[in-house]
Structures are given as structure tokens and as C-alpha cells.
Coordinates of C-alpha atoms in Angstrom, one line a residue:
M1 CA 43.5 12.3 29.5
R2 CA 39.9 11.4 30.1
R3 CA 39.0 15.0 29.7
A4 CA 40.7 15.2 26.3
V5 CA 38.9 12.0 25.1
E6 CA 35.6 13.5 26.2
Q7 CA 36.3 16.7 24.3
G8 CA 37.3 14.7 21.2
A9 CA 34.1 12.8 21.4
D10 CA 32.1 16.0 21.8
A11 CA 33.9 17.6 18.8
A12 CA 33.3 14.5 16.7
R13 CA 29.6 14.5 17.6
A14 CA 29.3 18.2 16.9
A15 CA 31.0 17.7 13.5
A16 CA 28.7 14.8 12.7
E17 CA 25.6 16.8 13.7
T18 CA 26.7 19.8 11.5
V19 CA 27.3 17.6 8.5
A20 CA 24.0 15.8 9.1
R21 CA 22.1 19.2 9.2
R22 CA 23.9 20.6 6.2
S23 CA 24.4 17.5 4.0
Y24 CA 22.1 14.6 5.0
G25 CA 19.8 15.0 2.0
R26 CA 22.8 15.7 -0.3
L27 CA 24.4 12.5 0.7
V28 CA 21.2 10.4 0.6
A29 CA 20.5 11.8 -2.8
W30 CA 24.0 11.1 -4.1
L31 CA 23.9 7.5 -2.7
T32 CA 20.5 6.9 -4.1
A33 CA 21.1 8.4 -7.6
R34 CA 23.1 5.3 -8.8
T35 CA 20.8 2.7 -7.3
R36 CA 17.3 4.2 -6.9
D37 CA 17.2 2.4 -3.6
V38 CA 16.4 5.1 -1.1
A39 CA 16.0 2.8 1.9
A40 CA 19.4 1.2 1.2
A41 CA 21.0 4.6 0.9
E42 CA 19.5 5.8 4.2
D43 CA 20.8 2.6 6.0
A44 CA 24.2 3.0 4.5
L45 CA 24.4 6.6 5.5
A46 CA 23.3 5.8 9.1
D47 CA 26.1 3.2 9.3
A48 CA 28.5 5.8 8.0
F49 CA 27.5 8.3 10.7
A50 CA 27.9 5.5 13.3
A51 CA 31.4 4.8 12.0
A52 CA 32.2 8.5 12.2
L53 CA 31.2 8.7 15.8
A54 CA 33.4 5.7 16.5
E55 CA 36.5 6.8 14.5
W56 CA 36.6 10.6 14.5
P57 CA 37.2 10.9 18.3
R58 CA 40.3 8.7 17.9
R59 CA 41.6 9.9 14.6
G60 CA 40.3 13.4 14.4
V61 CA 37.6 14.9 12.2
P62 CA 38.7 14.6 8.5
D63 CA 39.3 17.7 6.4
R64 CA 36.3 16.8 4.2
P65 CA 33.8 15.1 6.6
E66 CA 31.1 15.0 3.9
A67 CA 33.5 13.2 1.4
W68 CA 34.5 10.8 4.2
L69 CA 30.9 9.9 4.9
A70 CA 30.2 9.6 1.2
T71 CA 33.0 7.1 0.8
V72 CA 32.1 5.1 3.8
G73 CA 28.4 5.2 2.8
R74 CA 29.3 3.9 -0.6
R75 CA 31.3 1.0 0.9
K76 CA 28.4 0.2 3.2
L77 CA 26.0 0.0 0.2
I78 CA 28.4 -2.4 -1.6
D79 CA 28.7 -4.6 1.6
A80 CA 25.0 -4.7 2.0
A81 CA 24.5 -5.7 -1.6
R82 CA 27.0 -8.5 -1.3
R83 CA 25.4 -9.8 1.9
R84 CA 22.1 -9.9 0.0
G85 CA 23.8 -11.7 -2.8
H86 CA 22.8 -9.0 -5.4
R87 CA 25.8 -8.7 -7.6
D88 CA 23.9 -6.8 -10.3
A89 CA 25.0 -4.0 -12.6
S90 CA 24.3 -1.3 -10.0
T91 CA 26.5 -3.1 -7.4
G92 CA 29.3 -3.2 -9.9
H93 CA 28.9 0.5 -10.6
L94 CA 29.0 1.2 -6.8
Q95 CA 32.3 -0.7 -6.6
I96 CA 33.8 1.3 -9.5
I97 CA 32.8 4.6 -8.0
A98 CA 34.1 3.7 -4.5
E99 CA 37.4 2.8 -6.0
E100 CA 37.5 6.1 -8.0
L101 CA 36.9 7.9 -4.7
E102 CA 39.8 6.2 -3.0
E103 CA 42.1 6.9 -5.9
A104 CA 41.1 10.5 -6.2
G105 CA 41.7 11.1 -2.4
L106 CA 39.1 12.6 -0.1
R107 CA 40.4 16.2 -0.5
E108 CA 39.5 16.3 -4.2
V109 CA 36.1 14.7 -3.9
D110 CA 33.1 16.9 -4.8
I111 CA 29.7 15.5 -4.0
P112 CA 27.3 16.6 -6.8
D113 CA 24.0 18.0 -5.4
E114 CA 21.3 15.5 -6.4
R115 CA 18.7 16.7 -3.8
L116 CA 16.4 18.3 -6.3
A117 CA 16.4 15.1 -8.4
L118 CA 15.5 13.2 -5.2
M119 CA 12.6 15.6 -4.4
F120 CA 11.2 15.1 -7.9
A121 CA 11.4 11.4 -7.4
C122 CA 9.5 11.7 -4.2
V123 CA 6.6 13.6 -5.9
H124 CA 6.5 11.4 -9.0
P125 CA 2.8 10.7 -10.1
A126 CA 3.3 7.1 -9.1
I127 CA 3.8 8.1 -5.5
D128 CA 0.7 8.6 -3.4
R129 CA 0.0 12.3 -2.9
A130 CA -0.5 12.0 0.8
V131 CA 3.0 10.6 1.4
R132 CA 5.0 13.0 -0.9
A133 CA 5.6 15.7 1.8
P134 CA 6.5 13.1 4.5
L135 CA 8.8 11.3 2.0
I136 CA 10.7 14.5 1.2
L137 CA 11.0 15.3 4.9
Q138 CA 12.5 11.9 5.6
T139 CA 14.8 11.5 2.6
V140 CA 16.0 15.1 2.3
L141 CA 16.0 16.2 5.9
G142 CA 16.4 13.0 7.8
F143 CA 13.2 13.2 9.9
D144 CA 12.3 10.0 11.5
A145 CA 8.9 8.4 10.9
G146 CA 7.8 9.1 14.5
A147 CA 8.4 12.8 14.2
I148 CA 6.7 12.9 10.8
A149 CA 3.7 10.9 12.1
S150 CA 3.3 13.2 15.0
A151 CA 3.3 16.3 12.8
F152 CA 0.8 14.8 10.3
L153 CA -1.4 13.2 13.0
V154 CA -0.9 9.7 11.8
A155 CA 0.1 6.6 13.8
P156 CA 3.8 6.1 13.7
A157 CA 3.4 2.5 12.5
A158 CA 1.1 3.6 9.7
M159 CA 3.4 6.4 8.6
G160 CA 6.4 4.1 8.7
Q161 CA 4.6 1.6 6.4
R162 CA 3.6 4.4 4.0
L163 CA 7.2 5.6 3.7
V164 CA 8.5 2.1 3.2
R165 CA 6.0 1.4 0.4
A166 CA 6.8 4.7 -1.3
K167 CA 10.6 4.0 -1.2
A168 CA 10.0 0.6 -2.6
K169 CA 7.8 2.1 -5.4
I170 CA 10.8 4.4 -6.4
R171 CA 13.0 1.3 -6.8
Q172 CA 10.5 -1.2 -8.3
A173 CA 8.9 1.2 -10.7
G174 CA 12.2 2.6 -11.9
I175 CA 11.1 6.2 -11.2
P176 CA 13.4 8.6 -13.0
F177 CA 15.9 10.2 -10.7
R178 CA 16.4 13.5 -12.4
V179 CA 15.3 17.1 -12.8
P180 CA 12.6 17.1 -15.5
E181 CA 13.2 18.8 -18.8
R182 CA 11.7 22.3 -19.3
A183 CA 8.6 21.0 -21.0
E184 CA 7.5 19.1 -17.9
L185 CA 9.3 21.1 -15.2
A186 CA 6.4 23.4 -14.3
E187 CA 3.9 20.6 -13.6
R188 CA 6.4 18.5 -11.6
L189 CA 7.8 21.5 -9.8
E190 CA 4.3 22.4 -8.6
A191 CA 4.1 19.0 -6.9
V192 CA 7.5 19.7 -5.1
L193 CA 6.3 23.1 -4.0
D194 CA 2.9 21.7 -2.9
A195 CA 4.7 19.1 -0.8
I196 CA 6.9 21.7 0.8
Y197 CA 4.0 23.9 1.6
A198 CA 2.0 21.0 3.0
A199 CA 4.9 20.4 5.4
Y200 CA 4.9 24.1 6.3
A201 CA 1.1 24.1 6.9
E202 CA 1.5 21.2 9.3
G203 CA 4.1 23.1 11.2
W204 CA 2.0 26.2 11.2
A205 CA -0.9 24.3 12.8
D206 CA 0.5 24.9 16.3
P207 CA -0.5 28.5 17.0
A208 CA 0.8 28.4 20.6
G209 CA 4.2 27.3 19.5
T210 CA 4.3 24.7 22.2
D211 CA 4.9 21.7 20.0
S212 CA 8.6 21.6 19.1
R213 CA 8.2 19.1 16.4
R214 CA 5.6 21.2 14.5
R215 CA 7.8 24.4 14.9
S216 CA 10.7 22.4 13.6
L217 CA 8.6 21.2 10.7
A218 CA 7.8 24.8 9.7
E219 CA 11.4 25.9 9.9
E220 CA 12.6 22.9 7.9
A221 CA 9.9 23.5 5.2
I222 CA 11.2 27.1 4.9
W223 CA 14.8 25.7 4.7
L224 CA 13.7 23.3 2.0
G225 CA 12.1 26.1 0.0
Q226 CA 15.3 28.1 0.2
L227 CA 17.2 25.1 -1.0
V228 CA 15.0 24.9 -4.1
V229 CA 15.5 28.6 -4.6
S230 CA 19.3 28.0 -4.6
L231 CA 18.9 25.2 -7.1
L232 CA 16.3 26.9 -9.4
P233 CA 16.8 30.6 -8.9
A234 CA 15.0 31.5 -12.2
E235 CA 11.7 29.9 -11.2
P236 CA 9.4 32.7 -9.8
E237 CA 7.0 30.3 -8.2
V238 CA 9.7 29.0 -6.0
L239 CA 10.5 32.5 -4.9
G240 CA 6.8 33.1 -4.3
L241 CA 6.4 30.0 -2.1
V242 CA 9.3 31.0 0.2
S243 CA 8.0 34.6 0.3
L244 CA 4.6 33.2 1.3
M245 CA 6.1 31.1 4.1
L246 CA 8.2 33.9 5.4
H247 CA 5.3 36.3 5.5
T248 CA 3.2 33.8 7.4
E249 CA 6.1 32.9 9.7
A250 CA 6.7 36.5 10.5
R251 CA 3.3 36.6 12.3
R252 CA 3.8 33.5 14.4
G253 CA 4.6 35.3 17.6
A254 CA 1.5 37.6 17.3
R255 CA -1.0 34.7 17.2
R256 CA -1.2 34.5 21.0
N257 CA -1.4 37.3 23.5
A258 CA 0.4 37.3 26.9
A259 CA -2.3 35.2 28.4
G260 CA -2.0 32.6 25.6
E261 CA -5.3 33.5 24.0
Y262 CA -5.8 33.4 20.2
V263 CA -5.6 36.7 18.4
P264 CA -7.0 37.0 14.8
L265 CA -5.0 38.7 12.1
A266 CA -7.0 42.0 12.2
E267 CA -6.3 42.4 15.9
Q268 CA -2.7 41.4 16.1
D269 CA 0.0 43.6 17.5
M270 CA 2.0 44.5 14.4
A271 CA 5.0 45.4 16.6
A272 CA 5.2 41.6 17.3
W273 CA 5.6 40.7 13.6
D274 CA 9.1 39.8 12.6
A275 CA 10.2 42.8 10.5
A276 CA 13.3 41.0 9.2
L277 CA 11.3 38.1 7.8
I278 CA 8.8 40.4 6.2
D279 CA 11.7 42.3 4.5
D280 CA 13.1 39.0 3.2
A281 CA 9.7 38.0 2.0
E282 CA 9.1 41.3 0.2
A283 CA 12.5 41.1 -1.5
L284 CA 11.8 37.6 -2.9
L285 CA 8.3 38.6 -4.1
L286 CA 9.8 41.6 -6.0
Q287 CA 12.4 39.3 -7.5
A288 CA 9.7 36.9 -8.6
A289 CA 7.5 39.7 -10.0
A290 CA 10.3 41.0 -12.2
M291 CA 10.2 37.6 -14.0
R292 CA 6.7 38.4 -15.2
R293 CA 5.4 34.8 -14.8
S294 CA 2.7 35.0 -12.2
G295 CA 1.4 31.9 -10.3
R296 CA -0.5 30.7 -7.3
Y297 CA 2.2 31.1 -4.7
Q298 CA 3.2 34.5 -5.9
L299 CA -0.4 35.6 -5.7
E300 CA -0.8 34.1 -2.2
A301 CA 2.4 35.8 -1.1
A302 CA 1.1 39.1 -2.6
V303 CA -2.1 38.8 -0.4
Q304 CA 0.1 38.5 2.7
S305 CA 2.2 41.4 1.4
V306 CA -0.9 43.6 1.4
H307 CA -1.6 42.5 5.0
A308 CA 2.0 43.3 6.0
A309 CA 1.7 46.8 4.5
R310 CA -0.7 47.7 7.3
R311 CA 2.4 48.2 9.4
V312 CA 3.2 51.3 7.3
T313 CA -0.2 52.5 6.1
G314 CA -2.3 51.7 9.2
R315 CA -5.0 50.2 7.0
T316 CA -5.6 47.1 4.9
D317 CA -6.1 47.6 1.1
W318 CA -9.1 45.2 0.8
P319 CA -9.9 46.1 -2.8
A320 CA -6.4 45.0 -3.7
I321 CA -6.9 41.7 -1.9
V322 CA -10.2 41.1 -3.7
V323 CA -8.3 41.6 -7.1
L324 CA -5.6 39.1 -6.0
Y325 CA -8.2 36.5 -4.9
D326 CA -10.0 37.0 -8.2
A327 CA -6.7 36.1 -10.0
L328 CA -6.1 33.1 -7.6
A329 CA -9.7 31.8 -8.2
A330 CA -9.1 31.9 -11.9
I331 CA -5.9 29.8 -11.5
T332 CA -7.0 27.3 -8.8
G333 CA -10.8 27.1 -8.8
S334 CA -10.3 26.4 -5.0
P335 CA -13.4 26.8 -2.7
V336 CA -11.0 28.0 0.0
V337 CA -9.8 30.8 -2.2
A338 CA -13.5 31.6 -2.9
M339 CA -14.2 31.7 0.8
N340 CA -11.3 34.0 1.5
R341 CA -12.4 36.2 -1.4
A342 CA -15.9 36.4 0.1
V343 CA -14.4 37.7 3.4
A344 CA -12.5 40.4 1.5
V345 CA -15.6 41.3 -0.5
A346 CA -17.4 41.9 2.8
E347 CA -14.7 44.3 3.9
V348 CA -15.1 46.3 0.6
H349 CA -18.8 46.0 -0.1
G350 CA -20.4 45.0 3.2
A351 CA -21.4 41.8 5.0
E352 CA -24.4 41.2 2.8
A353 CA -22.3 41.1 -0.4
G354 CA -19.7 39.0 1.4
L355 CA -22.4 36.5 2.5
A356 CA -23.8 36.3 -1.0
A357 CA -20.3 35.5 -2.3
L358 CA -19.9 32.8 0.4
D359 CA -23.3 31.3 -0.6
D360 CA -21.9 30.8 -4.1
V361 CA -19.6 28.1 -2.8
A362 CA -21.8 26.8 0.2
S363 CA -22.7 23.6 -1.7
D364 CA -19.1 22.6 -2.2
A365 CA -18.6 19.4 -0.2
R366 CA -15.0 20.3 0.5
L367 CA -16.1 23.1 2.8
A368 CA -18.5 21.0 4.8
D369 CA -16.0 20.2 7.5
Y370 CA -13.7 23.2 7.0
Q371 CA -13.7 25.2 10.2
P372 CA -12.6 28.6 8.7
Y373 CA -15.6 28.5 6.4
W374 CA -18.1 28.2 9.3
A375 CA -16.2 30.8 11.3
A376 CA -16.3 33.2 8.3
R377 CA -20.0 32.5 7.8
A378 CA -20.8 33.0 11.4
G379 CA -19.0 36.3 11.5
L380 CA -20.8 37.6 8.5
L381 CA -24.2 36.5 9.8
A382 CA -23.4 38.1 13.1
R383 CA -22.6 41.4 11.4
L384 CA -26.0 41.2 9.6
G385 CA -27.7 40.7 13.0
D386 CA -28.9 37.2 12.3
A387 CA -28.1 35.9 15.8
D388 CA -29.7 32.5 15.4
A389 CA -28.0 31.6 12.2
A390 CA -24.7 33.0 13.5
E391 CA -24.9 30.9 16.6
Q392 CA -25.5 27.7 14.5
A393 CA -22.5 28.5 12.3
Y394 CA -20.3 29.3 15.3
Q395 CA -21.3 26.0 17.0
R396 CA -20.3 24.2 13.8
A397 CA -17.0 26.0 13.7
I398 CA -16.4 25.3 17.4
G399 CA -17.1 21.6 16.9
L400 CA -14.6 21.4 14.1
E401 CA -11.8 23.2 15.9
A402 CA -9.2 21.2 17.8
D403 CA -7.2 24.1 19.3
P404 CA -8.7 25.0 22.7
A405 CA -7.6 28.7 22.4
V406 CA -9.4 29.1 19.1
R407 CA -12.5 27.4 20.5
R408 CA -12.5 29.9 23.4
F409 CA -12.2 32.7 20.9
L410 CA -15.1 31.4 18.8
L411 CA -17.2 30.9 22.0
V412 CA -16.6 34.5 22.9
R413 CA -17.6 35.7 19.4
C414 CA -20.7 33.5 19.5
A415 CA -21.8 35.0 22.9
A416 CA -21.2 38.5 21.6
A417 CA -23.3 37.8 18.5
R418 CA -26.2 36.8 20.7
R419 CA -25.9 39.8 23.1
H420 CA -25.1 42.5 20.5
P421 CA -26.3 41.4 17.1
G422 CA -25.0 43.4 14.2
T423 CA -22.0 44.9 15.9
Q424 CA -19.2 42.4 15.1
H425 CA -16.5 43.5 12.6
G426 CA -13.7 41.5 10.9
G427 CA -13.2 37.8 10.3
C428 CA -11.7 35.1 12.5

């Protein structure tokens, strides 16, 4: 008997975890859509999951667990509103919908997918840019503030306060809970994609793959991008973003050798790249290109596609990369794009031309503390045989780098520039 009870509890927990992974954001979005109170929706859903863990082992997992949680979550929202004494119009609306759910029966209930509307609310211009990606991670994926704070290198208490303020802003400012009309979709969609990519970049910032939270963050960002693809399949920039993330993720396992040392892209073992992810990335990029509406993420994915083609051709088409960076620079005006273009120019026209291109953006304050800029500058100076200037740039890059393996790599390059000036090839 005890064994059966334990098995029932395990099955209930597994079912709850499955629904949480698949439908957490869908349920939060559905509960929020009628109230614009994200925090209240999250609390109600947490209570619904707690109720499921208490009831499902005794009564069995319902045929429609998502609908069961939606109904219970709705009731919890109404109960919480009553306890607060807020019998406003939204509370009445909650009551009506809850009764409709009961009358319809759980088997017939369909939960409309409001997740995209929730994401657009999270990136509304009234929401601070720095908290948009964390807000999406919490509301759509259910990440707790501690996990998000760790990934974004922010104190948990500070991250918690930022998230609370952002959710309050959605409610107090009456931020629209909808997918924008076509006229404003492109601008607002870019904010959603930027937030997803920011989350991915935080997850990518663990080259050794030893931080499970960061690895999970990268995986979840890809999942979020794929969700947006499923909701907006005709938007090529969404396809471009997912292609970019998959191309990048495909090389994760090659960023460290067997000894755990950092390996730059040019020296990576291409056999260690994930061929299946690259194939998926290429398919998405081709699908986006067929729509003939180019954008930043498609161009960035195209750059990664050129690097991936080295598996087949044995060489990197650097002139093609320069052309792609030219197009990216025209769209973004980004100094980071200009820096990457300079590295590509060096591969096509030589280190002197590359350094001249890098000098064009050297005065941009945004690059002053950007480690890849100093590493790129150091590499080009080393190739030109200017050991003293190369050493200074390497030291600046080393001082800005937090990853011990990358610091060791830069120290080795720095020593080589001093011993053998003019012999280095390739960037960092």
C-alpha cells in the first residue's frame, strides 16, 4: 500500500513537472491577460501547483492537467482578490470565467496561448531595458529570481526588487497585453528578440559548461526563440535569431580541449561541432532568406553559417564575412560589429588594413572596457611585429577577462608576441 502511495505521488509530481515545463508561461499569460497583474497570476499558479501535488496522488492525474491548473489558478486569483477586498471589475470578470470553465467541463477547456502577448508586455518601452530579459525568463519560463540573478551577475535581492517593480509597472501603467498591430510589430518584436538573445548571451558566457544555471539559460533562450517561431512563423528575423543561437550552440563543446583550456574558433576541432544543430540552423536561415526581408539576426546567423561551412570547404570565406559585416554595420552602427569587421578585413587584406579599420572605432567609449576589442587589437599588433604595443593591449584584455582559461590563453599569446614578433595568425 505504501509503495502504491509513493508511486502515485511520484507520478503526480512528474505530471506537475511536465505541465510546468510545457505550460507554465502559457498559464501565467492566460491568468494575467484578464488582470494585468503578473505577480498575482504567478502566486495563484504556484498555489494551483501546490494543490495538484496534494490532490493528484489521491485522486489521480486529471485528463487535462493544464485545464485543471487553469481552473484552480483562476479560483485562487478570485480568493486572493476577495481577501484583499478588491471587488473591482476584473474580479467580477474572473468569477464569470471561472464559472464558465466549471460549466463547460475540464475536458472541453482550451487555454488560449497568450505567451507572446505577455512577452510584448515585458518589453514595453515603459519597462527598464535591463530587466526585460529577466522578466521574460521569470514570467514565461518560471525561473526564480535567484537563478536569474546568478546568471546576470546581480545580487538576488536586487534582482528580486527589479522584477517586482517591473511587474507592478505592467499593472499600474496599464501596459497593453496584446501582440502589436503590423505597423508597430517590427519595432516591438525587435525588443522581444533582443531580450531573448540577451538571455542566450548570458548562458553562453560559461565556456567550460560547468555552471548548470547558465547552460540552462542558454537552452531556455533557444526554447523561447523556437516558441516565438511557432507563434510568428512568417517573421524572418525570428527565424534568423534561432538560427544564430543554434549555430553558436553547436560549437559549445569545442570551446575547451580535453585539458579544459580555451580554444579559439579558428583552432577548434570541427568534428566536435554539433552537426544536427548546424543543419537545423541552416534550414531556418534558408527559410528566412526566402522571405526576402533581411535583418540583423539573419545577417549575424549568415556570418556563423560561413564559419560552419569550413567543415565542408576546409577554409573560411573571409571576403563573404566582410560583406556581411558591411551590411550589419549599415543596419546597426555597432562598434562591436565594426570591430569584428576589422578582424575579417585583416584576414582578407592583411593585418595593417585590419588595424586601420580597428583604429576607425578606437575612440568609441563603448569599446574601452570590451575585452574582445583589446584581444583583437593585440593580435593584429602582434602580427605586425609591434611587440610592445601588442603586450600592452594583451595586458588590457587579460585584466578585463573573468574566465581563467581565457586569461591563460591570452597570457600565452602575449608571451608568444614577445618571443616571436610578427608570427601570430588569427584572432582570439
